[in-house]
Coordinates of C-alpha atoms in Angstrom, one line a residue:
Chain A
X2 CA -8.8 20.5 -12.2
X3 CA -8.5 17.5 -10.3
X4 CA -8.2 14.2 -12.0
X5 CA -11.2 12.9 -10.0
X6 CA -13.3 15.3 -11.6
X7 CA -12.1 14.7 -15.2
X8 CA -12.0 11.2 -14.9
X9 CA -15.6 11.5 -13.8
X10 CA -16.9 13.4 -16.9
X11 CA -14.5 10.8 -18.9
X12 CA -16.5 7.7 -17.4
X13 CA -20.0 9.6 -18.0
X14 CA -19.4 9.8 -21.7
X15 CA -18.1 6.3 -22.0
X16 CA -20.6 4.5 -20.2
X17 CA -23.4 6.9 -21.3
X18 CA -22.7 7.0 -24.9
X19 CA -20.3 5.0 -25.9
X20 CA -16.2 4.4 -25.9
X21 CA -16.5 6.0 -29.8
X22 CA -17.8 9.1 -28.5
X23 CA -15.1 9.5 -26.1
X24 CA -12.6 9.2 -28.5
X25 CA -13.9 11.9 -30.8
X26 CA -14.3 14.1 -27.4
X27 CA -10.9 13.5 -26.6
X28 CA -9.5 14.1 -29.9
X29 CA -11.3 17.1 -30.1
X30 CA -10.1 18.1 -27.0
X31 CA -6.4 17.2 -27.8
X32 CA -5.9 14.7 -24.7
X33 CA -5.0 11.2 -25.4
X34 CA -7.9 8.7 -25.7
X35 CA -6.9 6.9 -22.5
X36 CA -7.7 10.2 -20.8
X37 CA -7.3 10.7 -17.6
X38 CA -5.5 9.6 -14.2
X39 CA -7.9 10.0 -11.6
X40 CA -5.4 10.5 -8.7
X41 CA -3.3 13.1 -11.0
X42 CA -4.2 16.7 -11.2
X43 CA -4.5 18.8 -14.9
X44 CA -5.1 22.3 -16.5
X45 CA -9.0 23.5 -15.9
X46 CA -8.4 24.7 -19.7
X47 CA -8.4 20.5 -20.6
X48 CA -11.7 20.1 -18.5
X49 CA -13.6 23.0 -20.4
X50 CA -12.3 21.4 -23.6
X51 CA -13.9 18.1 -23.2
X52 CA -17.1 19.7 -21.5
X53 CA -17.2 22.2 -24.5
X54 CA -16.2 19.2 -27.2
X55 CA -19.2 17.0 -25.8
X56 CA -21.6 19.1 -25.8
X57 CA -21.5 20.3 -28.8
X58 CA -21.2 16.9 -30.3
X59 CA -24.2 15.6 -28.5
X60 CA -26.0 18.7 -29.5
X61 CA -27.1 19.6 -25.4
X62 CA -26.8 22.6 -23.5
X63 CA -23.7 22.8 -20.9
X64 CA -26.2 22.8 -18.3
X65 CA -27.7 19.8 -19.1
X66 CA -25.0 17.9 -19.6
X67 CA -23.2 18.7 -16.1
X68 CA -26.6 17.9 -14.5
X69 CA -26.4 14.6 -16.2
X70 CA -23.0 14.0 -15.1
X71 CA -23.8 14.4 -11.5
X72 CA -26.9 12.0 -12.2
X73 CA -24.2 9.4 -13.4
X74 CA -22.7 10.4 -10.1
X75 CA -24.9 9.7 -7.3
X76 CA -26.2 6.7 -9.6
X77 CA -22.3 4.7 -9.2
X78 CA -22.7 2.1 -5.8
X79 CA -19.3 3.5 -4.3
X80 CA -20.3 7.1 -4.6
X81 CA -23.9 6.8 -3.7
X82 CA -23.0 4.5 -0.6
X83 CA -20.5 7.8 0.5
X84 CA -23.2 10.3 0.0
X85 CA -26.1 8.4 1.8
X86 CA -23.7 8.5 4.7
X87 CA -24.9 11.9 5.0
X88 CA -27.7 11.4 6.8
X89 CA -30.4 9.1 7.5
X90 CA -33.5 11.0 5.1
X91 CA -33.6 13.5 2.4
X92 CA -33.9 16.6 4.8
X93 CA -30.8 15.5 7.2
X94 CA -28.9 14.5 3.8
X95 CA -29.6 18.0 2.2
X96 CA -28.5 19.9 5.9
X97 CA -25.0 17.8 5.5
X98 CA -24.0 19.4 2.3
X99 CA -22.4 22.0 4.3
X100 CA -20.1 19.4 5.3
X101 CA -19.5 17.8 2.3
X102 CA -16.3 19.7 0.8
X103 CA -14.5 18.8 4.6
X104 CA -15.5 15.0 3.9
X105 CA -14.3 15.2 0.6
X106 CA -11.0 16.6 2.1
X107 CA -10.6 14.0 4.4
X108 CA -10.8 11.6 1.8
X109 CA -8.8 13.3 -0.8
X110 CA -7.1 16.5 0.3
X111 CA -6.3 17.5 -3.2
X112 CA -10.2 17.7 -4.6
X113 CA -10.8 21.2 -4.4
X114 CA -14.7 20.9 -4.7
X115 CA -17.1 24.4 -4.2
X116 CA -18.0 25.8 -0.6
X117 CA -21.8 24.6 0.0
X118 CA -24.1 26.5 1.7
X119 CA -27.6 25.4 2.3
X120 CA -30.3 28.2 2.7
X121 CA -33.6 27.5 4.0
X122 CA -36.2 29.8 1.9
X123 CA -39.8 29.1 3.7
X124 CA -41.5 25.8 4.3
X125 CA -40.0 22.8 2.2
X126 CA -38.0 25.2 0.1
X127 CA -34.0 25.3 0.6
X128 CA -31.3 27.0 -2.1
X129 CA -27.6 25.3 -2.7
X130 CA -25.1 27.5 -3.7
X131 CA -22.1 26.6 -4.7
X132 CA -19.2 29.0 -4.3
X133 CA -16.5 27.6 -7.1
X134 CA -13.5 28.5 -9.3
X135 CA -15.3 26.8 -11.5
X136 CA -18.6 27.6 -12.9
X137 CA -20.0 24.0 -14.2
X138 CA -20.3 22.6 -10.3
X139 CA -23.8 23.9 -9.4
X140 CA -25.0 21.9 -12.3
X141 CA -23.3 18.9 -11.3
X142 CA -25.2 19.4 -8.1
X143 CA -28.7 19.8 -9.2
X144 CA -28.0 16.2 -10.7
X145 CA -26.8 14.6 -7.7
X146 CA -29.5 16.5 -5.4
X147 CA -32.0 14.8 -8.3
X148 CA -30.3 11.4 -8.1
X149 CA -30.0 11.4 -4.0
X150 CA -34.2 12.2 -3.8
X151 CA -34.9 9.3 -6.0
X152 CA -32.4 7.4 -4.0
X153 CA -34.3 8.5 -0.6
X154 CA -37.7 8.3 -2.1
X155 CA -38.3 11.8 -1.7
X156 CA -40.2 13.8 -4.3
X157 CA -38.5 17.2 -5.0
X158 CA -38.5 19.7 -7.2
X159 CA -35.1 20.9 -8.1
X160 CA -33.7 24.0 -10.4
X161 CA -30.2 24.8 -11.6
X162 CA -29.9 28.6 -11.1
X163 CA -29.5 30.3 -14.4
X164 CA -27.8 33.0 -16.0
X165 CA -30.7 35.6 -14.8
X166 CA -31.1 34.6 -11.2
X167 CA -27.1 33.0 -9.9
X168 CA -25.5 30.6 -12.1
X169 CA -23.9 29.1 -8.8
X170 CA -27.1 28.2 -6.7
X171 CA -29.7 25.6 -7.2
X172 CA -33.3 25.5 -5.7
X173 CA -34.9 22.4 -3.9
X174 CA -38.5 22.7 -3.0
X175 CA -39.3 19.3 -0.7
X176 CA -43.0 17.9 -2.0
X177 CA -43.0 14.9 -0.1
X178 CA -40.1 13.3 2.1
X179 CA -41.7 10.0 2.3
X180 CA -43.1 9.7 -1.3
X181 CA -41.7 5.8 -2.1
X182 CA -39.5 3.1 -0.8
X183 CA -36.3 4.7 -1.9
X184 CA -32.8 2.6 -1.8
X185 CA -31.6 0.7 0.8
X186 CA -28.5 2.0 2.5
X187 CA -26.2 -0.7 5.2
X188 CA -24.3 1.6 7.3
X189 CA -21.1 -1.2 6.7
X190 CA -20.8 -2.4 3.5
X191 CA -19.9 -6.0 2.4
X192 CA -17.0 -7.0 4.4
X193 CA -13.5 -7.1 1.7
X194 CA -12.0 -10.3 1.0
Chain B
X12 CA -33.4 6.5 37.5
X13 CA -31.5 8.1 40.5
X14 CA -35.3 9.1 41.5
X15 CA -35.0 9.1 45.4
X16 CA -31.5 10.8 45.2
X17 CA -31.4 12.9 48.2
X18 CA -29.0 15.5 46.7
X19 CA -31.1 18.5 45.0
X20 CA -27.6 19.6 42.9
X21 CA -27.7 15.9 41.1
X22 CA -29.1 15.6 37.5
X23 CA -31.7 13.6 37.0
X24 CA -32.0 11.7 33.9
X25 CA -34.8 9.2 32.8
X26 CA -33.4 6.1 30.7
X27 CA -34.3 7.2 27.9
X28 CA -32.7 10.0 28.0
X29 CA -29.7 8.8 29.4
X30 CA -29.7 6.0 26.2
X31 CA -30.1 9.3 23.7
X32 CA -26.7 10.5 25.4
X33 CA -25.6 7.1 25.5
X34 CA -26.8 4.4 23.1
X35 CA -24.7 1.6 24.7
X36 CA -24.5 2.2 28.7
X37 CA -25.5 -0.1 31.0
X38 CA -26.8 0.6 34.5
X39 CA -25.4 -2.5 36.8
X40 CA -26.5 -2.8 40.2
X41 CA -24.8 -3.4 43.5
X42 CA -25.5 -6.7 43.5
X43 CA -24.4 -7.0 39.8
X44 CA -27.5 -7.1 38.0
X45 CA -28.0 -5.4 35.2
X46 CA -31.3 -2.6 35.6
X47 CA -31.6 -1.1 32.4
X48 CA -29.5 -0.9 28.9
X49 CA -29.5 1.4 25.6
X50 CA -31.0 0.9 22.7
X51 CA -28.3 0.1 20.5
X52 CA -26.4 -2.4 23.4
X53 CA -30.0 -3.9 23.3
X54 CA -30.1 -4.5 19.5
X55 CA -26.4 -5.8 20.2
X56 CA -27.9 -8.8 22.4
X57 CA -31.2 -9.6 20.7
X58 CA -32.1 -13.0 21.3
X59 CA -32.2 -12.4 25.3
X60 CA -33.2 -9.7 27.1
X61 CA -30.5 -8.0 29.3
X62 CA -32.1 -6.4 32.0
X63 CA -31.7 -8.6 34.6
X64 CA -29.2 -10.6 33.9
X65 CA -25.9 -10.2 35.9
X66 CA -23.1 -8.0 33.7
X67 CA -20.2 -10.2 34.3
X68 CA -22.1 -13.4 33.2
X69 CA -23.0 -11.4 29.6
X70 CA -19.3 -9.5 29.5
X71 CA -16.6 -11.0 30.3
X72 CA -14.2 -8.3 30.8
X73 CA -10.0 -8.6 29.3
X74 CA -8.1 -6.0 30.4
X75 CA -6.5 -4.3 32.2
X76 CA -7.6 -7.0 34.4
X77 CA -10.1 -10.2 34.8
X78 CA -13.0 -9.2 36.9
X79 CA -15.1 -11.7 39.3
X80 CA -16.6 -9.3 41.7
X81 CA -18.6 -6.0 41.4
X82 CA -15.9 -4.9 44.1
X83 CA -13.2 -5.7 41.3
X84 CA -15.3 -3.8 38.6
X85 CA -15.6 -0.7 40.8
X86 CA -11.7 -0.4 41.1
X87 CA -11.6 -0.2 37.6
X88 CA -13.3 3.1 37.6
X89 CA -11.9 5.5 35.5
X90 CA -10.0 3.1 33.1
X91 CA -10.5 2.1 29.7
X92 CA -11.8 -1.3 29.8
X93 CA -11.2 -4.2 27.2
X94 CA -14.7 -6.7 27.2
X95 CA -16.4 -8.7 24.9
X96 CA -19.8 -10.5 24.7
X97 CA -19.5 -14.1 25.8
X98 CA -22.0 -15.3 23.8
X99 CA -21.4 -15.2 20.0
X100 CA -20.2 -13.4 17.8
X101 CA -18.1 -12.6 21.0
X102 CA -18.0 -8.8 19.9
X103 CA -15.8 -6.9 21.1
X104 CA -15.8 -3.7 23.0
X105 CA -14.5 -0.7 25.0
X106 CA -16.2 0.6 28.2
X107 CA -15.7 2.7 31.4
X108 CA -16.8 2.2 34.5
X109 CA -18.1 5.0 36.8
X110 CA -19.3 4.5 40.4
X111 CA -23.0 6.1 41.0
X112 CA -23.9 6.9 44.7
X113 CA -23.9 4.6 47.4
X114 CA -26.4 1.9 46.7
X115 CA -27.0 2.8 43.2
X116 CA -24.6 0.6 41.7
X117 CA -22.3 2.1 38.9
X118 CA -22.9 3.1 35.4
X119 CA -21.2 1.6 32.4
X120 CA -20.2 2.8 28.7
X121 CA -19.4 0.7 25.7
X122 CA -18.6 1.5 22.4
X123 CA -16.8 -0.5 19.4
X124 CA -13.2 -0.7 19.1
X125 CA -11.3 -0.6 15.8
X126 CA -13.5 -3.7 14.2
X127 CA -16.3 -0.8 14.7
X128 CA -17.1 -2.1 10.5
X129 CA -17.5 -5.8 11.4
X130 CA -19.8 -4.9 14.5
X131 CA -21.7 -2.6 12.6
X132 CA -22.1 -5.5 9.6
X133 CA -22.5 -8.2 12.2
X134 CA -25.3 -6.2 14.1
X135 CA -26.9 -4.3 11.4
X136 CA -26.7 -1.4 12.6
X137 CA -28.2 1.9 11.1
X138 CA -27.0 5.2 11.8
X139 CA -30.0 5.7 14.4
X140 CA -27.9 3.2 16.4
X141 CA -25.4 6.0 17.1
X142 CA -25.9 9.0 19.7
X143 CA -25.4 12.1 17.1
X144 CA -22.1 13.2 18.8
X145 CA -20.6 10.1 18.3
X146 CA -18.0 10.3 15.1
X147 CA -18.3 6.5 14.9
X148 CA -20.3 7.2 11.5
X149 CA -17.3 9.5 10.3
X150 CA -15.1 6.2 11.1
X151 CA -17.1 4.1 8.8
X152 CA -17.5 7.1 5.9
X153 CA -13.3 7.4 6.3
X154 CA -12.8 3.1 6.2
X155 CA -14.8 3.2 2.8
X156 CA -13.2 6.2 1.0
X157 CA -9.7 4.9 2.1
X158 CA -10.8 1.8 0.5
X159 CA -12.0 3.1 -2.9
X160 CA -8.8 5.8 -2.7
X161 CA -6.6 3.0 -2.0
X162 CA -7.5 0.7 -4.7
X163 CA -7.6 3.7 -7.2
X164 CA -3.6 4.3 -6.2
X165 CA -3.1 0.7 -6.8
X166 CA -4.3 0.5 -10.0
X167 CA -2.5 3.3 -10.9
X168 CA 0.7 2.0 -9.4
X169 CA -0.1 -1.2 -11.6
X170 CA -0.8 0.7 -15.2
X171 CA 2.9 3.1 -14.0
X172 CA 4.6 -0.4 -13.2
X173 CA 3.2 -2.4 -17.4
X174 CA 4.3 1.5 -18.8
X175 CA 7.7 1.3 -17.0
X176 CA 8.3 -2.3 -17.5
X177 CA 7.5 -1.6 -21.2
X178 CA 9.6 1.5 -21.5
X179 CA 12.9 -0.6 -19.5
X180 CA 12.5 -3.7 -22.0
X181 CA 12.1 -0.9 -25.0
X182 CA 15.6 0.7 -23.8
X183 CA 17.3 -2.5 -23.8
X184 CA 16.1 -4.0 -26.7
X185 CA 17.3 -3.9 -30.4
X186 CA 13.9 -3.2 -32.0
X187 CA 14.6 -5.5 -35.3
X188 CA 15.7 -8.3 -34.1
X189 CA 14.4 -8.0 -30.6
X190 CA 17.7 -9.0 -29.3
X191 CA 20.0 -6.9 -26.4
X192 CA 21.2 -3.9 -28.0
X193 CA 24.5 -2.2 -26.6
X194 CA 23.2 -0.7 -23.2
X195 CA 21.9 -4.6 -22.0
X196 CA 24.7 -6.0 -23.2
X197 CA 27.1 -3.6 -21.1
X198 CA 24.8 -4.3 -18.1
X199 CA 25.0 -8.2 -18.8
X200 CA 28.5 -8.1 -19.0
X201 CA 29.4 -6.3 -16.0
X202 CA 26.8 -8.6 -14.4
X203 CA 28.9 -11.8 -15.3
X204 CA 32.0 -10.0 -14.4
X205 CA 30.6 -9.5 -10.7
X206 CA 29.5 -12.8 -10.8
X207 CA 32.8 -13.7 -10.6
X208 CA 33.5 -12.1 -8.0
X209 CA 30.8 -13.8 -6.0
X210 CA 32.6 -17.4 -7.4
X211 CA 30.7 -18.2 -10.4
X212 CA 32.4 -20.3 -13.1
X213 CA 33.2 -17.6 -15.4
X214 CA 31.9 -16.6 -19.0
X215 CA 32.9 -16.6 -22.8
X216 CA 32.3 -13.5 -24.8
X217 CA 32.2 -14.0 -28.0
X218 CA 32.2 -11.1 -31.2
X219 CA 30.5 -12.0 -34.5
X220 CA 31.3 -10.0 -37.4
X221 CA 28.6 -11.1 -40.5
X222 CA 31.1 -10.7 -43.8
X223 CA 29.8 -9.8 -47.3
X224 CA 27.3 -7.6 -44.9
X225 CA 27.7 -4.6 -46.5
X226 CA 27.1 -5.9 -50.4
X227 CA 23.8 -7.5 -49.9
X228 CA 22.5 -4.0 -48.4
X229 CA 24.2 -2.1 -51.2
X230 CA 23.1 -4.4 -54.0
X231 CA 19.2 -5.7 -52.4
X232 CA 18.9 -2.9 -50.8
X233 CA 17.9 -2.6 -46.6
X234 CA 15.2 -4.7 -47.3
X235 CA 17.1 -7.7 -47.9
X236 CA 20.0 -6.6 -45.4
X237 CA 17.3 -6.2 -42.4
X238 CA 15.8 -10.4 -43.3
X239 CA 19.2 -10.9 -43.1
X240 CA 20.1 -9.7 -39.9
X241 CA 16.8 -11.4 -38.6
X242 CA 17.8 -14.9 -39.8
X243 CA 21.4 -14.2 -38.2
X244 CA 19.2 -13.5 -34.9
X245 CA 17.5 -16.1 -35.4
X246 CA 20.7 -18.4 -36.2
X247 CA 21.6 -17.7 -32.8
X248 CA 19.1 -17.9 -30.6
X249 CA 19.1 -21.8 -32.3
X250 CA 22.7 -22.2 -31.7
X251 CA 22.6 -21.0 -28.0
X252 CA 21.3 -21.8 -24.6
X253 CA 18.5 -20.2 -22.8
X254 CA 20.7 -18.0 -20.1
X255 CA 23.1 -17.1 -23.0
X256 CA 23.0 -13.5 -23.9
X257 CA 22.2 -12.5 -27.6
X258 CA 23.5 -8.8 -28.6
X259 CA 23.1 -7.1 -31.6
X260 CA 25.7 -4.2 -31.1
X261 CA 26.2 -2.6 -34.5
X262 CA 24.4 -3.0 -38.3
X263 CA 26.0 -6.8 -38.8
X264 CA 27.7 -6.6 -35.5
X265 CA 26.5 -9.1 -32.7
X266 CA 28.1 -9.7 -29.1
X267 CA 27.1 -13.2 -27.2
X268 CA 28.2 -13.6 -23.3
X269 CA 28.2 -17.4 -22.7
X270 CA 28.0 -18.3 -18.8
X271 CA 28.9 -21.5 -17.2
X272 CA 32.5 -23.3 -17.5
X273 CA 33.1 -23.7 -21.0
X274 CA 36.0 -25.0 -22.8
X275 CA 37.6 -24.6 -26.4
X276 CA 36.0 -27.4 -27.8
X277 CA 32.3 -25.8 -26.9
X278 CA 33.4 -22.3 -28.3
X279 CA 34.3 -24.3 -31.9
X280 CA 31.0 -26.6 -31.9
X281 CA 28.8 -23.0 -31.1
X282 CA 30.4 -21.2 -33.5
X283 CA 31.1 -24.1 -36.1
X284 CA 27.0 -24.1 -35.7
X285 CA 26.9 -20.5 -36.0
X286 CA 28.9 -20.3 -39.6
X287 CA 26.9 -22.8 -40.9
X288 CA 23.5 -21.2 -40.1
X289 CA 24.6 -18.0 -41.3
X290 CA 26.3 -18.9 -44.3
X291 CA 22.7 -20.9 -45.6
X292 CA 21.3 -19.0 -48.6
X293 CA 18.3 -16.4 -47.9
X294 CA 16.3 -15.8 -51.2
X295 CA 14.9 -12.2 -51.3
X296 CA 12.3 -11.4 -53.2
X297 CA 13.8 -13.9 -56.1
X298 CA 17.5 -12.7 -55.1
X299 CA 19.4 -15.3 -53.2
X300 CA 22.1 -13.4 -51.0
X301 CA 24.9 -15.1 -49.2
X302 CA 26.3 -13.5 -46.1
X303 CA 29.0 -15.6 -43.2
X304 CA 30.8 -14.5 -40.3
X305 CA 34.0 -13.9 -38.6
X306 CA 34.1 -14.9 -34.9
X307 CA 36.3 -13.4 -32.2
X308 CA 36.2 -14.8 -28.7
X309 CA 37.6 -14.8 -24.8
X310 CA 37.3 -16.1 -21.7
X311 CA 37.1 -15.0 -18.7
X312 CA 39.6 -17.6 -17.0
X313 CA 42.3 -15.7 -18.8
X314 CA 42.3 -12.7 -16.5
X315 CA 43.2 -12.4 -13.7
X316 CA 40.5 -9.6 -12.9
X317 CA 38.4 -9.3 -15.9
X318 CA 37.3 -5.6 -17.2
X319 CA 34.6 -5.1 -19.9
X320 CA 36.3 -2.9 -22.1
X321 CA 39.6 -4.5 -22.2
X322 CA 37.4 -8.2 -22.9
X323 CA 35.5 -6.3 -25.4
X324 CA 38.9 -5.6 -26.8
X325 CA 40.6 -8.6 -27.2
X326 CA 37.5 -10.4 -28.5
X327 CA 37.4 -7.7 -31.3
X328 CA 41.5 -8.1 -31.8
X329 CA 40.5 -11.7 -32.0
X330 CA 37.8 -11.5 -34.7
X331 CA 40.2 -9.6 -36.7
X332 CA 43.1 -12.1 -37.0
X333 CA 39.4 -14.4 -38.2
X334 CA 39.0 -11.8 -40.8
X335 CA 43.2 -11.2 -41.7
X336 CA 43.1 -15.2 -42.1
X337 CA 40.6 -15.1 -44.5
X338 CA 36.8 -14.7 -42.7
X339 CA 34.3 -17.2 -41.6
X340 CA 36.2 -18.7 -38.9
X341 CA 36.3 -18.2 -35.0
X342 CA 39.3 -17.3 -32.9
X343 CA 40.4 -17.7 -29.5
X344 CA 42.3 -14.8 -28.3
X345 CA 45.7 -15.4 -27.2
X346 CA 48.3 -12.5 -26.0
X347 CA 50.2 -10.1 -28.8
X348 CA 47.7 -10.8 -31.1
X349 CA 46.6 -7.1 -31.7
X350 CA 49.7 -6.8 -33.3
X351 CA 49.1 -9.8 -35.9
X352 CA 52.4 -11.6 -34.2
X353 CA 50.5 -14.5 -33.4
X354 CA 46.8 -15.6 -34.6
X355 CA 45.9 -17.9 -31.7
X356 CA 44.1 -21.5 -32.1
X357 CA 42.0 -21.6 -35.1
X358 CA 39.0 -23.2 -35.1
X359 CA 37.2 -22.3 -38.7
X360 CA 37.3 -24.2 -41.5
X361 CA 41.1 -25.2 -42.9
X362 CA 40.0 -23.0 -45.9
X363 CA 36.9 -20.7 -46.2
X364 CA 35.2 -22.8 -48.7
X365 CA 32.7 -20.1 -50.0
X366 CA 32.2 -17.5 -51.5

């Protein structure tokens, strides 16, 4: 799994719950407490340790946990700036996740993230899925698809799939586009010194 | 516009429409006047209105050329154009130039140039601002994830660079006494030997044995033998200069390279210094143990092209005739004395005084 990925389930723990928690995740998960590089690549095995190792020491389903990592996600400055360049509301945003993975590659050829294919199922109602190697991504995307509304102001209604209907699809029903102020969003950020 | 076109094959576009396609065209009129603008080339100049106004007075146009005339701005047709606002913040831009029908004038299209960002910040610009085709967006999305990428390799460069730097100073450094160990001192002294090659005055390299050593770690144990060795390392780091290099070689063995011209009468004082410092009692844990030193030295003046290994060796064969005459003294190799036939200039004490 790429670095990118690790690193981000890395900085969710420590910022969420602490640098002491990490270090019992990562020694539970045999990888040194400094963790990981973010431009380097590792085992998937390493990545299912410290998912596994963290869950069960916070006592929370796999699920939920993934869900809140892609929460933490769309909630960092950098990462939300890149995703609101997807589109200019909630509905254009949610019709650019196609496109996503190819951004991503432009930006980081190495970052093998999931095929995304967004369904339209009747009026307001659209299903995610995720096509991945690895399992945990859907999750990860209900979170950010959570975070991104708030950040929009839209009020939606979204489900992880689960083990009964597809584990790799999420389901966003659209209540109200326009439901608050949302975030503001400057097409340029603040120039670099 | 283009209502009253008299050709039935021509497209006929409304502004608006033609502003959708192209958010920053400009329609410019025979007579140079501008007749109507996008939307976003309109948010570009807010403050004035630009319809109206005559296009050369608000662009002022670079290359490939300077432009006066609309006759001059209709030759251009076809070419990428270099123009800027004239007013500030004097943004600039790109553009082409196409001639409409006689009498309509010509059309123009702008768009940002590689400073796309700072227009963009300067202008506020949303993503509205930009006809749906246009990749300009993609531009800005690439400019920021290069960014963050960029700064992510950086830092990584930064924490590989303290790890190497860390792991480099670890190879070449004796870990109790933090002086060189063998591997600097080999690179220091092949160092100072190309020096010389490049004219610089020259070095001493000096061999210090420590006598009685070996009985203080036999009889106090490695306890007392390793305070030892760190108040030796200490001794000489007191007794030299900054640039002079300190190298602990072997368990009591230590190597120094002294650069710069330097005469007999230094070597003696530095190692008359050294003896004395060494030879000062060191009290461990209620045992007092008494160690000195034999002192072997040469210069690099005496060669004619100096080697490493054969200095190395004639410092050593020098130390020795310290030790056959009886320890705690320095001497100054001189020729045949491997073979004990002569001992060189002395410069220890007349008689070793202690133990």
């Amino acid at each position: 799994m790429h670095g990118l990925v690790n690193r981000s389930i890395q900085c969710f723990l420590r910022d969420t719950y602490g640098a002491e928690l990490w270090v019992k995740v990562a020694s539970e998960a045999a990888i040194p407490a400094a963790g990981f590089e973010a431009l380097l690549s590792y085992d998937d095995g390493l990545t299912d340790a410290v998912i596994v190792a963290a869950a069960r020491r916070l006592g929370k389903p796999r699920e939920a946990l993934l869900e809140d990592v892609g929460i933490y996600l769309a909630g960092l400055e950098p990462l939300r700036r890149l995703l609101r360049f997807g589109g200019v509301d909630y509905v254009d945003f949610l019709q650019s996740l196609d496109e996503l993975p190819e951004r991503v590659r432009l930006a980081v050829p190495e970052l093998d993230i999931p095929d995304l294919v967004l369904t339209p199922a009747g009026a307001g109602r659209y299903t995610l899925t995720c096509r991945a190697r690895h399992s945990g991504f859907a999750a990860v995307f209900a979170g950010i698809l959570r975070a991104m509304a708030d950040d929009y102001g839209a009020l939606v209604l979204i489900e992880a799939g689960t083990e009964e209907s597809d584990p790799a699809s999420v389901s966003i029903e659209l209540l109200e586009a326009r439901f608050a102020a949302g975030r503001h969003f400057d097409l340029a950020g603040p120039a670099r010194s | 516009m283009m209502d009253g076109n008299p050709h039935s094959d021509t497209a006929l576009l409304a502004d608006t429409d033609l502003g959708r396609l192209m958010p920053m065209y400009l329609w410019v009129a025979p007579s140079g006047h501008i007749r109507s603008v996008g939307g976003t080339l309109a948010k570009l100049c807010d403050g004035f209105a630009l319809t109206g106004m005559r296009f050369l007075e608000v662009f002022e146009i670079r290359k490939p050329a300077r432009v006066q005339s609309m006759e001059e701005l209709r030759a251009l047709a076809g070419q990428r154009l270099h123009l800027a606002l004239r007013e500030p913040p004097r943004t600039p831009l790109r553009g082409l130039v196409v001639p409409l029908q006689e009498g309509q004038g010509v059309l123009v299209n702008l768009s940002f140039g590689i400073a796309v960002a700072d227009a963009v910040r300067e202008h506020a610009l949303t993503n509205a601002d930009f006809a749906p085709t246009d990749l300009t967006v993609e531009l800005l999305y690439l400019t920021e994830v290069k960014a963050a990428v960029m700064e992510e390799l950086a830092a990584l460069n930064r924490r590989l660079q303290v790890a190497q730097r860390a792991a480099e100073a670890q190879a070449l450094t004796d870990a109790l006494t933090g002086l060189a160990n063998r591997r600097a001192l080999d690179q220091e002294l092949q160092r100072a030997i190309d020096g010389m090659e490049r004219g610089s005055a020259g070095f001493a390299l000096m061999q210090i044995d420590l006598d009685y050593f070996k009985s203080v770690n036999d009889t106090l144990g490695h306890g007392a033998g390793d305070l030892v060795l760190t108040l030796v390392a200490n001794a000489l780091r007191a007794a030299t200069r900054r640039h002079d290099i300190i190298a602990r070689v072997g368990g009591d063995e230590f190597v120094l390279i002294l650069p710069g011209p330097i005469d007999e009468a230094m070597i003696t004082r530095i190692a008359r210094r050294v003896i004395d410092d060494i030879e000062q009692p060191v009290v461990f844990e209620g045992q007092t143990c008494r160690v000195s030193a034999s002192i072997g030295v040469t210069l690099s003046r005496f060669y004619d092209r100096p080697d490493a290994d054969w200095m190395l060796h004639d410092a050593d064969a020098a130390l020795y005739a310290s030790k056959r005459r009886g320890r705690a003294r320095c001497t100054i190799y001189a020729p045949g004395m491997e073979e004990g036939e002569t001992d060189g200039p002395d410069c220890g004490p007349p008689e070793p005084d202690w133990p």
